[in-house]
Coordinates of C-alpha atoms and ligand atoms in Angstrom, one line a residue:
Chain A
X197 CA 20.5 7.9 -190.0
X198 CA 17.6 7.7 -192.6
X199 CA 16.8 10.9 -194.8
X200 CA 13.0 11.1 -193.4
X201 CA 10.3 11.5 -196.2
X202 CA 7.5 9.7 -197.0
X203 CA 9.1 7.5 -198.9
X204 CA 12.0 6.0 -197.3
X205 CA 9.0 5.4 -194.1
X206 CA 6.8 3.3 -196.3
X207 CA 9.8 1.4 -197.6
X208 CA 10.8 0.4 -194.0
X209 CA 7.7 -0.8 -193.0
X210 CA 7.2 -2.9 -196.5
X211 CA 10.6 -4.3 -195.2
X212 CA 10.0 -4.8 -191.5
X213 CA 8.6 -7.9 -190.7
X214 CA 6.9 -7.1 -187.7
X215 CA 3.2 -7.1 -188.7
X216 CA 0.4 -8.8 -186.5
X217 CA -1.3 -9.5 -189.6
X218 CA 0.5 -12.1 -191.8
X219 CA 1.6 -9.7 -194.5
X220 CA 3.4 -5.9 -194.5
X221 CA 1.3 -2.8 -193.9
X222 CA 2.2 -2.0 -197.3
X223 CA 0.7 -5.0 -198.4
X224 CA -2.7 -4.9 -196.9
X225 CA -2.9 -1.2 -197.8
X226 CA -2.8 0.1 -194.3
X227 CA -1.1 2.9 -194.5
X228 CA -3.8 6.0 -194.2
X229 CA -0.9 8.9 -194.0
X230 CA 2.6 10.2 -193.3
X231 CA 2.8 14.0 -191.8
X232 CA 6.5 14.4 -191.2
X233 CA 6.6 17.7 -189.5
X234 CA 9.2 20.0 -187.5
X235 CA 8.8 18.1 -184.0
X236 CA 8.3 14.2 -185.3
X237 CA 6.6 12.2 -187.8
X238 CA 2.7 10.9 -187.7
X239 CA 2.0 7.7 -189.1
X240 CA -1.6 7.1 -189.4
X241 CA -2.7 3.2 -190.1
X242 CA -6.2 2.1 -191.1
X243 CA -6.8 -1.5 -189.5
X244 CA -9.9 -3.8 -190.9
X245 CA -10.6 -5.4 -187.4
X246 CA -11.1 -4.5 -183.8
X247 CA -8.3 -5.1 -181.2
X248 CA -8.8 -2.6 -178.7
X249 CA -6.2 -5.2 -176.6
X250 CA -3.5 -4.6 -178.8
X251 CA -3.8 -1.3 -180.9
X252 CA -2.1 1.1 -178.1
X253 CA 0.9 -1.7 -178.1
X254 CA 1.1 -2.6 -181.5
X255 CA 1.6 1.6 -182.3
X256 CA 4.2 1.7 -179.9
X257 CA 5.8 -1.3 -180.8
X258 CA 6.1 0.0 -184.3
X259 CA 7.5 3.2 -183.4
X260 CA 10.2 1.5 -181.8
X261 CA 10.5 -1.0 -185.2
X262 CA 10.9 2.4 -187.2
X263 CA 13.7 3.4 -184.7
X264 CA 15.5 0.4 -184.9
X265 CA 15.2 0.7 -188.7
X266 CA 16.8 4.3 -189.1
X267 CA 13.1 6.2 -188.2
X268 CA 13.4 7.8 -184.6
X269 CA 10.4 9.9 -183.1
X270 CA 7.3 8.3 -185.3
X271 CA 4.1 8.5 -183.7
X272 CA 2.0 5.9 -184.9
X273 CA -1.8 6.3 -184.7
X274 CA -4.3 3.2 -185.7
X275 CA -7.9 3.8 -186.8
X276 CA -9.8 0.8 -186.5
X277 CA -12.7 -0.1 -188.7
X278 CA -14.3 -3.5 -189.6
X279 CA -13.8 -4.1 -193.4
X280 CA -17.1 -4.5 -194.8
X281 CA -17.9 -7.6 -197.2
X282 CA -18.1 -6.9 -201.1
X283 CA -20.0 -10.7 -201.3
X284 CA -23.4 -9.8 -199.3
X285 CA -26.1 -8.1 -200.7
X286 CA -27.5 -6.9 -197.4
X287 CA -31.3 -7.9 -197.9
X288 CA -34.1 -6.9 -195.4
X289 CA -33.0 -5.4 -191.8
X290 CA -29.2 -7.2 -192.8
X291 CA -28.5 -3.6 -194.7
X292 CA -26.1 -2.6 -191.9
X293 CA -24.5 -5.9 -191.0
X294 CA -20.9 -6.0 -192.6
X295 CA -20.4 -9.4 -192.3
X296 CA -22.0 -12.6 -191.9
X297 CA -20.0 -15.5 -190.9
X298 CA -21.5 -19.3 -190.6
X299 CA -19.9 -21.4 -188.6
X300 CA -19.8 -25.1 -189.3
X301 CA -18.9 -28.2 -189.2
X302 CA -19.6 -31.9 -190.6
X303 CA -19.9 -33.7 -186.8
X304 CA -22.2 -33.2 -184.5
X305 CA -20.5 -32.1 -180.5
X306 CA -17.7 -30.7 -182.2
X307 CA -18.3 -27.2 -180.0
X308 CA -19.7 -25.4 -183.2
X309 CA -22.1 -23.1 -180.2
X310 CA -19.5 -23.2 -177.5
X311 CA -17.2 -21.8 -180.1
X312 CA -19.7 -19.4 -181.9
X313 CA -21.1 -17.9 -178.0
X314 CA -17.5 -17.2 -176.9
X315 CA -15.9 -16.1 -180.2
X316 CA -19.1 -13.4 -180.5
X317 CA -18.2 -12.5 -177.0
X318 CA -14.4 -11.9 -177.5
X319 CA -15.4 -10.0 -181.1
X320 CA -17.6 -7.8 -179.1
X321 CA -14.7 -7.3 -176.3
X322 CA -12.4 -6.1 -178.9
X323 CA -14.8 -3.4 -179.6
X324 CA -16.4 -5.1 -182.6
X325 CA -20.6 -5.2 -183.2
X326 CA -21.4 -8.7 -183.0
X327 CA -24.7 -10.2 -183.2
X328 CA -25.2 -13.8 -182.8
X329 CA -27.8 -16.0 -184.6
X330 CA -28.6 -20.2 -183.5
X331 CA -29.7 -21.5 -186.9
X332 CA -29.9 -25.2 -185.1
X333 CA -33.5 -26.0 -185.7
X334 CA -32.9 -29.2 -184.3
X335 CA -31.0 -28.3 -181.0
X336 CA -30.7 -24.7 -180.2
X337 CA -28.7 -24.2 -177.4
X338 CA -28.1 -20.7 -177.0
X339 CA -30.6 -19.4 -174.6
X340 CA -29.1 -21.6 -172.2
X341 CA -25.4 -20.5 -172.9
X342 CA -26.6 -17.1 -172.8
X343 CA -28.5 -17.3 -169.6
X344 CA -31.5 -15.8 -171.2
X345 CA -34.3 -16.5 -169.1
X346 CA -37.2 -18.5 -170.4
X347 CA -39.9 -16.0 -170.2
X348 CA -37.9 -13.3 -172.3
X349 CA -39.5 -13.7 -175.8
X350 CA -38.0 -11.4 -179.1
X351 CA -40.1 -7.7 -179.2
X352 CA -42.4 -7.8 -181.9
X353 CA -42.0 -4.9 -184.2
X354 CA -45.2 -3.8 -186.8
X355 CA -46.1 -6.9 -186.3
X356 CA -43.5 -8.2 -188.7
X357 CA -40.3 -7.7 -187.3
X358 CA -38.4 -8.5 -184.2
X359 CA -35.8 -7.2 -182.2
X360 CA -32.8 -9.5 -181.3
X361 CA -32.5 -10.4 -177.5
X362 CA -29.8 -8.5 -175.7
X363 CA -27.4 -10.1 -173.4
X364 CA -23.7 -9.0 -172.3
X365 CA -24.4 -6.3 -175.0
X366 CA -24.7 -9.3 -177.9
X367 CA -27.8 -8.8 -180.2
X368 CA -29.2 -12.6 -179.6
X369 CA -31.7 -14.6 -181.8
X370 CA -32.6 -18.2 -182.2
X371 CA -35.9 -20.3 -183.3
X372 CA -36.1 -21.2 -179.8
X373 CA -36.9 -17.8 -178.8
X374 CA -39.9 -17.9 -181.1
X375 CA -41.3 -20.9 -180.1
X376 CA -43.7 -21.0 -176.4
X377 CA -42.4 -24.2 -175.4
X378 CA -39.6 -26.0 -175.2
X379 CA -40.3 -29.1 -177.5
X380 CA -37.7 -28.7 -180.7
X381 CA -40.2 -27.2 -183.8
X382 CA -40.4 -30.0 -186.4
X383 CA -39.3 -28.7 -189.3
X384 CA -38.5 -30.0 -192.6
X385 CA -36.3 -28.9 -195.7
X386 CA -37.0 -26.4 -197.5
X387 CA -39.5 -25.1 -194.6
X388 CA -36.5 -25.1 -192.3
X389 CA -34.7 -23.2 -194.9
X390 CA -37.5 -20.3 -195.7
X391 CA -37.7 -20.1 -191.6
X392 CA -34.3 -19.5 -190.9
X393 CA -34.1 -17.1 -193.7
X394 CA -36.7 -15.1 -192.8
X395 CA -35.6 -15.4 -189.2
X396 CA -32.6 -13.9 -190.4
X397 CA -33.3 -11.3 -192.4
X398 CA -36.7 -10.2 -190.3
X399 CA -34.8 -9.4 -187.3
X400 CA -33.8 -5.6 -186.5
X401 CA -30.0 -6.7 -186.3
X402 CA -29.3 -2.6 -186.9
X403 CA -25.7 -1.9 -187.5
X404 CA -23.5 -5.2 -186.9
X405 CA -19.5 -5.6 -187.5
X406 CA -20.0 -9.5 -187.5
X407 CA -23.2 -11.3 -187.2
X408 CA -22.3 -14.9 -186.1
X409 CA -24.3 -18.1 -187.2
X410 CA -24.3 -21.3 -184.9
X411 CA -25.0 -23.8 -187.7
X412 CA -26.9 -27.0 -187.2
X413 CA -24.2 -30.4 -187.2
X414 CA -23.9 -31.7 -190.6
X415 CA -23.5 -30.9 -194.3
X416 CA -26.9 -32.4 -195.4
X417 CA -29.3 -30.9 -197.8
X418 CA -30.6 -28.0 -195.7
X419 CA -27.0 -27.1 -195.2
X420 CA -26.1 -26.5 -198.4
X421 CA -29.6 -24.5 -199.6
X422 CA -28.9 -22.6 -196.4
X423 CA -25.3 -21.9 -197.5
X424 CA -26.9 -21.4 -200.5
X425 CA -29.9 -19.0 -199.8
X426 CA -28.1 -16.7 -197.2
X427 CA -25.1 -15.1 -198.8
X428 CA -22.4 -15.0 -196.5
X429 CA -19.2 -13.3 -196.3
X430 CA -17.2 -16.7 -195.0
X431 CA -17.1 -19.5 -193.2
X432 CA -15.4 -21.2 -190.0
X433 CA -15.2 -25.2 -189.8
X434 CA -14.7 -26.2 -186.5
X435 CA -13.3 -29.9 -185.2
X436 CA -12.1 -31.8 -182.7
X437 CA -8.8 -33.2 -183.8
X438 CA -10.0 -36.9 -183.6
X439 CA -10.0 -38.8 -187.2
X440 CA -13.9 -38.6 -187.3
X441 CA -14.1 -35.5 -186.5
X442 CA -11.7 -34.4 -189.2
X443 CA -13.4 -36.3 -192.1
X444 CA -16.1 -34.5 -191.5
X445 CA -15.0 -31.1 -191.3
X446 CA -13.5 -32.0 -194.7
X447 CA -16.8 -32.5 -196.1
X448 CA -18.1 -29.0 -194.6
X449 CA -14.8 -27.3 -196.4
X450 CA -15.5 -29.3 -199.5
X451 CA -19.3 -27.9 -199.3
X452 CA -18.3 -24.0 -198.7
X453 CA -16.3 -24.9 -201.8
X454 CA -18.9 -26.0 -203.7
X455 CA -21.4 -22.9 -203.3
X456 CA -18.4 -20.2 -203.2
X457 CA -18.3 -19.2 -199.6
X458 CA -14.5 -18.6 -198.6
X459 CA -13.3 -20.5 -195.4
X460 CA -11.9 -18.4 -193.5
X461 CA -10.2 -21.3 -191.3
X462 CA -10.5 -23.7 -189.0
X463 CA -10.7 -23.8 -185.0
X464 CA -9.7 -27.3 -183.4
X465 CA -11.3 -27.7 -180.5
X466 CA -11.0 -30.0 -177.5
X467 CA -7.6 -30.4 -178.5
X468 CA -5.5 -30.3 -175.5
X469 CA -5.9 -31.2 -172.0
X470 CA -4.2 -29.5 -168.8
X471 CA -3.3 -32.0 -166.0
X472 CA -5.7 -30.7 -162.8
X473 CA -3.1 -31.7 -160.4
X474 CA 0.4 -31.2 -162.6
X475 CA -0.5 -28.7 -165.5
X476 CA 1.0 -30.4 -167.7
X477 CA -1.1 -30.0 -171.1
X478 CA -1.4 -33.1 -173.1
X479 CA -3.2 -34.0 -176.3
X480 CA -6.6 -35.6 -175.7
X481 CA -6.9 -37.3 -179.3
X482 CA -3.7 -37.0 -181.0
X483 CA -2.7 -34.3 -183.2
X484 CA -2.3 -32.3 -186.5
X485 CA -5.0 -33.3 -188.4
X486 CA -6.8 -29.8 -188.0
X487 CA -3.4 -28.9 -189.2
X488 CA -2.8 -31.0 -192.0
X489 CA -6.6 -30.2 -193.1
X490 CA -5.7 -26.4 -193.0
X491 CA -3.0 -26.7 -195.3
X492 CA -4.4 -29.3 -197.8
X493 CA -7.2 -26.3 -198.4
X494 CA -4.7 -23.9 -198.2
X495 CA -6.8 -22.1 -195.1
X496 CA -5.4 -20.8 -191.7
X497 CA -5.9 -22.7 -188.6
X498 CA -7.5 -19.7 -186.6
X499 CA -6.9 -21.1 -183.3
X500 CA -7.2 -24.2 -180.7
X501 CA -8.8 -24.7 -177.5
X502 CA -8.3 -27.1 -175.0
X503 CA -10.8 -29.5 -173.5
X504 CA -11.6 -28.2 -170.1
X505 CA -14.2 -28.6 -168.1
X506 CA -14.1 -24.8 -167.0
X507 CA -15.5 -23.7 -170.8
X508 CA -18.6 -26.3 -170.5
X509 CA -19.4 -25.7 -166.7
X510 CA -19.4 -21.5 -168.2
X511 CA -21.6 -21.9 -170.9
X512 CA -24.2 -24.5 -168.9
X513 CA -24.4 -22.1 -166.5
X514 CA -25.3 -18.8 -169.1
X515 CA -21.7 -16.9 -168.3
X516 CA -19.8 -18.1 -171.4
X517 CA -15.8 -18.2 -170.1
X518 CA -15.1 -14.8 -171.9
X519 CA -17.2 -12.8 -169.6
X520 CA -16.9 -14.9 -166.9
X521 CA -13.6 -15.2 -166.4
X522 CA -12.2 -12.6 -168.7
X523 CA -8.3 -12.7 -167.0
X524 CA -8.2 -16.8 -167.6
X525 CA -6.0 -18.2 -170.4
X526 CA -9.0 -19.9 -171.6
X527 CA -10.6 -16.0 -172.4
X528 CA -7.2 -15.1 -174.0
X529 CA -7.5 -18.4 -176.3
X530 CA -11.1 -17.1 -177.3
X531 CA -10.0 -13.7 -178.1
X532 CA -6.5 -14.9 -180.0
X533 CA -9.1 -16.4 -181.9
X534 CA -11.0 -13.4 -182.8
X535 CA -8.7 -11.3 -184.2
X536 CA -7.6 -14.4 -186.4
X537 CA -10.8 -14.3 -187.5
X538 CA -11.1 -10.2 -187.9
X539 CA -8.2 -10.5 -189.7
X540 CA -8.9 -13.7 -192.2
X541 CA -12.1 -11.6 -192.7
X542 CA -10.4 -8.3 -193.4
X543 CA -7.8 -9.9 -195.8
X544 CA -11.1 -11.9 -197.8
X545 CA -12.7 -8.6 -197.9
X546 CA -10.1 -6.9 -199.7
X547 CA -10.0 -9.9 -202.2
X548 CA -13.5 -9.7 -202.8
X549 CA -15.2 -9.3 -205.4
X550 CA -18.4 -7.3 -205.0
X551 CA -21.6 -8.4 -205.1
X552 CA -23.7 -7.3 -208.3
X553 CA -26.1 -4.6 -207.9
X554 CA -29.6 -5.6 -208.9
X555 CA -31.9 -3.7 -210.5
X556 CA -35.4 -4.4 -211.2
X557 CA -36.8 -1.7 -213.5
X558 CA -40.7 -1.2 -214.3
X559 CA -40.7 1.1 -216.8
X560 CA -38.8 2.2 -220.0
Chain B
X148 CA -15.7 -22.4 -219.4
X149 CA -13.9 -18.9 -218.3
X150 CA -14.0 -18.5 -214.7
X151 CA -12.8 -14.7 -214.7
X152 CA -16.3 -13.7 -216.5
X153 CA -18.5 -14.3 -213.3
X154 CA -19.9 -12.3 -211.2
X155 CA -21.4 -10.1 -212.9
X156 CA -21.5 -6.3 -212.2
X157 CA -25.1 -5.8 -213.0
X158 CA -28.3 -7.6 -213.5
X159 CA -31.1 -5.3 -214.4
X160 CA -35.0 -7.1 -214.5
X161 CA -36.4 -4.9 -217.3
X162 CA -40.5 -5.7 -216.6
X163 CA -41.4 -3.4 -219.6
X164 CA -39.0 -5.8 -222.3
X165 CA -40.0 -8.7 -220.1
X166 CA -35.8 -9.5 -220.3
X167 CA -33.1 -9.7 -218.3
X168 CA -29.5 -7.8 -218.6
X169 CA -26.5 -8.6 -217.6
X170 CA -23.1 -6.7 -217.5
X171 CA -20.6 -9.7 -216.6
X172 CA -17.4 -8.6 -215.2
X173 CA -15.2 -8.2 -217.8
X174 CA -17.7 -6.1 -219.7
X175 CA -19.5 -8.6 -222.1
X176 CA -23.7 -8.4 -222.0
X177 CA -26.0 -11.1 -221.7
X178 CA -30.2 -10.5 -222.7
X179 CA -32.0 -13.1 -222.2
X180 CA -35.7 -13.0 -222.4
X181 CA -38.1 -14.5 -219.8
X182 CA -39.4 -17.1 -221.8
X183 CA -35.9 -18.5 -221.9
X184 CA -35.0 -18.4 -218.4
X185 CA -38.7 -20.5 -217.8
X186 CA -38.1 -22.8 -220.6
X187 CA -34.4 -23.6 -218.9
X188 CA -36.0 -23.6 -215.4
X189 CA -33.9 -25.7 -213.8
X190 CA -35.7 -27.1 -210.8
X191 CA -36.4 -30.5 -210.0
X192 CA -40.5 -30.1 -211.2
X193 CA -39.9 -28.1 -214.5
X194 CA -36.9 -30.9 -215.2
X195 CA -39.3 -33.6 -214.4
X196 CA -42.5 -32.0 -216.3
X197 CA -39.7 -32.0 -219.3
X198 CA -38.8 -35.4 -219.0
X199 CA -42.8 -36.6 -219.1
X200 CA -43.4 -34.1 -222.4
X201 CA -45.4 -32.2 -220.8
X202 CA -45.5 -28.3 -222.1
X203 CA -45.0 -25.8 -220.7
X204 CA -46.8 -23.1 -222.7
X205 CA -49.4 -22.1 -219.6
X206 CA -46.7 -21.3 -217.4
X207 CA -46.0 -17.0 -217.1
X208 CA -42.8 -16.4 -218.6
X209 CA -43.2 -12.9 -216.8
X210 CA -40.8 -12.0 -214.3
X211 CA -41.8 -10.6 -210.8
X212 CA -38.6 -10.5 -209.1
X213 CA -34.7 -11.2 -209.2
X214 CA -33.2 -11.4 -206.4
X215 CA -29.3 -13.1 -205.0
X216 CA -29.2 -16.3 -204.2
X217 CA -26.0 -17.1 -201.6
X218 CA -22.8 -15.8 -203.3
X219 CA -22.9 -17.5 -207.1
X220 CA -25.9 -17.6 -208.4
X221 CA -29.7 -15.4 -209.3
X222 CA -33.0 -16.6 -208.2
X223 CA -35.9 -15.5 -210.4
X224 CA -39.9 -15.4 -209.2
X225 CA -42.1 -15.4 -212.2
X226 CA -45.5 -13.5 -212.1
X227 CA -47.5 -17.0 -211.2
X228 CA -45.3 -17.2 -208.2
X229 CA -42.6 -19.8 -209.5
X230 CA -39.9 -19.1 -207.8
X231 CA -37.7 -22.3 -207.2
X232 CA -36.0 -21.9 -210.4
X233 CA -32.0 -21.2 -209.4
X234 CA -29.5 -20.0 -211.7
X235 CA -26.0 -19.7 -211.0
X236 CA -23.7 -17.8 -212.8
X237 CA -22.1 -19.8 -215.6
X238 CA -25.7 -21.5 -216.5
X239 CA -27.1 -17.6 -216.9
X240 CA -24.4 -17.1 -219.3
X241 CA -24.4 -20.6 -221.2
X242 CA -28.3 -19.3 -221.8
X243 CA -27.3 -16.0 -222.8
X244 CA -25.4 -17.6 -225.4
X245 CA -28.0 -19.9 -226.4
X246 CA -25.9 -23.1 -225.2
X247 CA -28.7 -24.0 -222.0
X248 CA -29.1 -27.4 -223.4
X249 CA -25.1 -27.9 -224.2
X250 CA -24.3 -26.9 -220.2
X251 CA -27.0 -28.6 -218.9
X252 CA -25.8 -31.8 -221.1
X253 CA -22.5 -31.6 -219.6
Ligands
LIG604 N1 -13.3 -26.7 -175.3 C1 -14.2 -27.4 -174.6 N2 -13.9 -27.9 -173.4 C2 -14.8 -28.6 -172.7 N3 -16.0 -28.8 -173.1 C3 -16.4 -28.3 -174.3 C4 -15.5 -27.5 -175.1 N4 -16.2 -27.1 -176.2 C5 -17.5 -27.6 -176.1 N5 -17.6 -28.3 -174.9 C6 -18.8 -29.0 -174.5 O1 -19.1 -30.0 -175.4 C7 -20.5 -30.2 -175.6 C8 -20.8 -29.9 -177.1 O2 -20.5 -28.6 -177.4 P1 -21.5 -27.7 -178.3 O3 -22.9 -27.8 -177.9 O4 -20.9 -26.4 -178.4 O5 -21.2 -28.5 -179.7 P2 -22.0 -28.3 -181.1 O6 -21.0 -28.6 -182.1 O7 -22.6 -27.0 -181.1 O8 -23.0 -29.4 -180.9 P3 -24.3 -29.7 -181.9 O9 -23.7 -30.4 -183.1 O10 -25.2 -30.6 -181.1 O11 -24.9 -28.4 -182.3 C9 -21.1 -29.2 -174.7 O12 -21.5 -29.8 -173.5 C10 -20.0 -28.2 -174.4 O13 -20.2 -27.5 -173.2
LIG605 MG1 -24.7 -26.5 -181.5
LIG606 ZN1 -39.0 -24.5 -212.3

């Protein structure tokens, strides 16, 4: 057996493999403390991400890694806490939001809001503060995949702010709660631009983990001033894997590239389908260009979801699959996505370079 | 030009001095006054007002407000209200060092 000091526990775990996260506790700095003491040895971990799924497992799991490895009898405790992004300078009612992720893509249909709703959703089930924001001027969808019912309108606060609309516990806001009917607002550049911003940072969001933003299809113009104007901690691209969609997608990656927004992956979507009758799963549109697009950029592939008719009957009907049918495979898939997602964030956090501070003095 | 300089670590507006500071992350300093950072506004009306010849000389060179813009660059609202003027990182510094025209030539 091991001599047991502090030492010869933090080399094991830089040498075990087992780490849910891609790279050694040692390496993403997890490692709060060691107490070894008369009856055993506590081993506290500091985690940038939510998974109140998988924390109780992945400490026991551990402590029978450190067995295996010459360490009997470790206690392993894990404090969760969401990593907060160095890139965003917090402006207006954002100063309590951590991060602010856009999600994106270059095609229109992809399942950029049937990806956003349900990935909030799974967040928020992992214990995480989500808050979810439909920048899609054009077609705002998510008062209907919310359920929200039409007469609920956004609280106006000193008649200059608003408070987000709750539902399932997600702090909701779109410019279709805004508007009295239901006709799309016209909207044009730079006007669409100012709106969502102000939208954005005019809203009482109070303290968020994640704030979530449903993009509009496309990398036009208004796409890249927006991904210019609000400053973001990262970015998800979704696609489908068909060669269309995939082009496209491209272009968003290229576009975060441009303005200096990390990608923190992409999602395929719609890519497999489960036989009704034989369950046997098949690809809908062939495969691996999500894949192949991922490791061109050099980005992780956060997850894939099939095609089935269960997520779009869930979120036509308000109960996105998450909550509705939180047991399903199709809920698991959602919530394997989000901690790919807490932990791309986490690991771009700790990369980060902070923001500047800005100082605007008067005076001499 | 040297990517490891940006972002900066500070940007102070000094209204008194009517010029802007810069602590860039590997310690160097930028001042650049505000009648520089109109002169090199770089929106699509001051470029265009440029190309036609005409001055520029009414325009406030005082500065109201700096604020981020996205993740890579500083948006600037003079005291007339012009605010569209964006300036990202390396074109901020390339001003600082009196080389606007040079990076805008490139
Ligand atoms: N994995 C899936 N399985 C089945 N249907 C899906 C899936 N993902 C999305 N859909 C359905 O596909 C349609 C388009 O999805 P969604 O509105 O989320 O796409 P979008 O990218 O946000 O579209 P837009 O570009 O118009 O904003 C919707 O009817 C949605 O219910
Ligand atoms: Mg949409
Ligand atoms: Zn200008």
């Amino acid at each position: 057996m091991l001599e047991v000091t502090e030492a010869s526990v933090r080399r094991v775990l830089g040498e075990i493999g087992y780490s849910p996260f891609g790279s050694s506790y040692i390496e993403m700095e997890a490692i709060e403390s060691i107490n070894i003491g008369e009856s055993g040895v506590d081993l506290y971990l500091k985690v940038g991400l939510q998974m109140q799924s998988k924390s109780n497992l992945l400490a026991m799991t551990l402590s029978s890694e450190l067995e295996k490895a010459g360490i009997p009898g470790v206690t392993v405790h894990i404090n969760c806490e969401v990593f907060a992004s160095p890139l965003i300078s917090r402006q207006g009612h954002l100063k309590d939001v951590k991060n602010i992720v856009m999600v994106a893509s270059g095609k229109g249909g992809v399942g950029k809001s049937t990806t956003s709703v349900n990935l909030a959703l799974a967040l928020q089930a992992e214990g995480a503060k989500v808050g979810i924001l439909d920048a899609d001027i054009y077609g705002p969808s998510l008062r209907t995949m919310l359920g929200i019912d039409n007469h609920i309108k956004p609280e106006l606060v000193d008649q200059k702010y608003v408070s987000p609309v709750r539902k399932y516990g997600l702090k909701s806001m779109s410019v279709a709660f805004m508007s009295e009917d239901k006709t799309p607002m016209i909207w044009r550049g730079p006007m669409a631009v100012r709106a969502l911003q102000q939208l954005l940072e005019n809203t009482l969001w109070g303290d968020l983990d994640y704030l979530i933003i449903d993009m509009p299809p496309g990398t036009g113009d208004i796409h890249i001033s927006l991904a210019q104007k609000v400053n973001v901690s990262g970015a998800i691209v979704v696609t489908t894997p068909q060669e269309m969609a995939v082009i496209d997608a491209r272009k968003g990656l290229e576009m975060f590239n441009k303005v200096s927004i990390p990608v923190l992956g992409i999602v395929e979507n719609m890519a497999t389908h489960r036989c009704s009758n034989c369950g046997f799963e098949e690809t809908v549109f062939g495969s691996g260009g999500a894949q192949h697009l991922a490791d061109s950029y050099q980005v992780q592939l956060l997850g894939t979801l099939p095609l089935d008719k269960r997520i779009r009957a869930d979120v036509d009907a308000g109960s996105p699959t998450v909550v509705e049918s939180p047991g399903s495979t199709l809920a698991q898939s959602y919530i394997a996505l989000a901690h790919q997602v807490g932990i791309e964030i986490w690991k771009t956090n700790r990369r980060g370079t902070a923001a500047p501070e800005i100082q605007i003095v008067d005076s001499l | 030009m040297n990517e490891v300089l940006y972002p900066p670590i500070l940007v102070t507006l000094d209204k008194a001095a009517g010029e802007l500071k810069i602590v860039w992350k590997g310690g160097e300093k930028s001042h650049i006054a505000g009648s520089e950072l109109r002169r090199y506004c770089a929106c699509s009306n001051c470029r265009a007002r440029k190309v036609v010849g005409v001055a520029l000389v009414t325009e406030s060179t005082e500065m109201r407000s700096a604020r981020l813009m996205g993740n890579n660059a500083l948006q600037i609202e003079f005291s007339d209200g012009h605010d569209r003027g964006i300036y990202p990182w390396p074109y901020l510094f390339a001003i600082g060092e009196g080389l606007a025209q040079e990076y805008l030539d490139e």
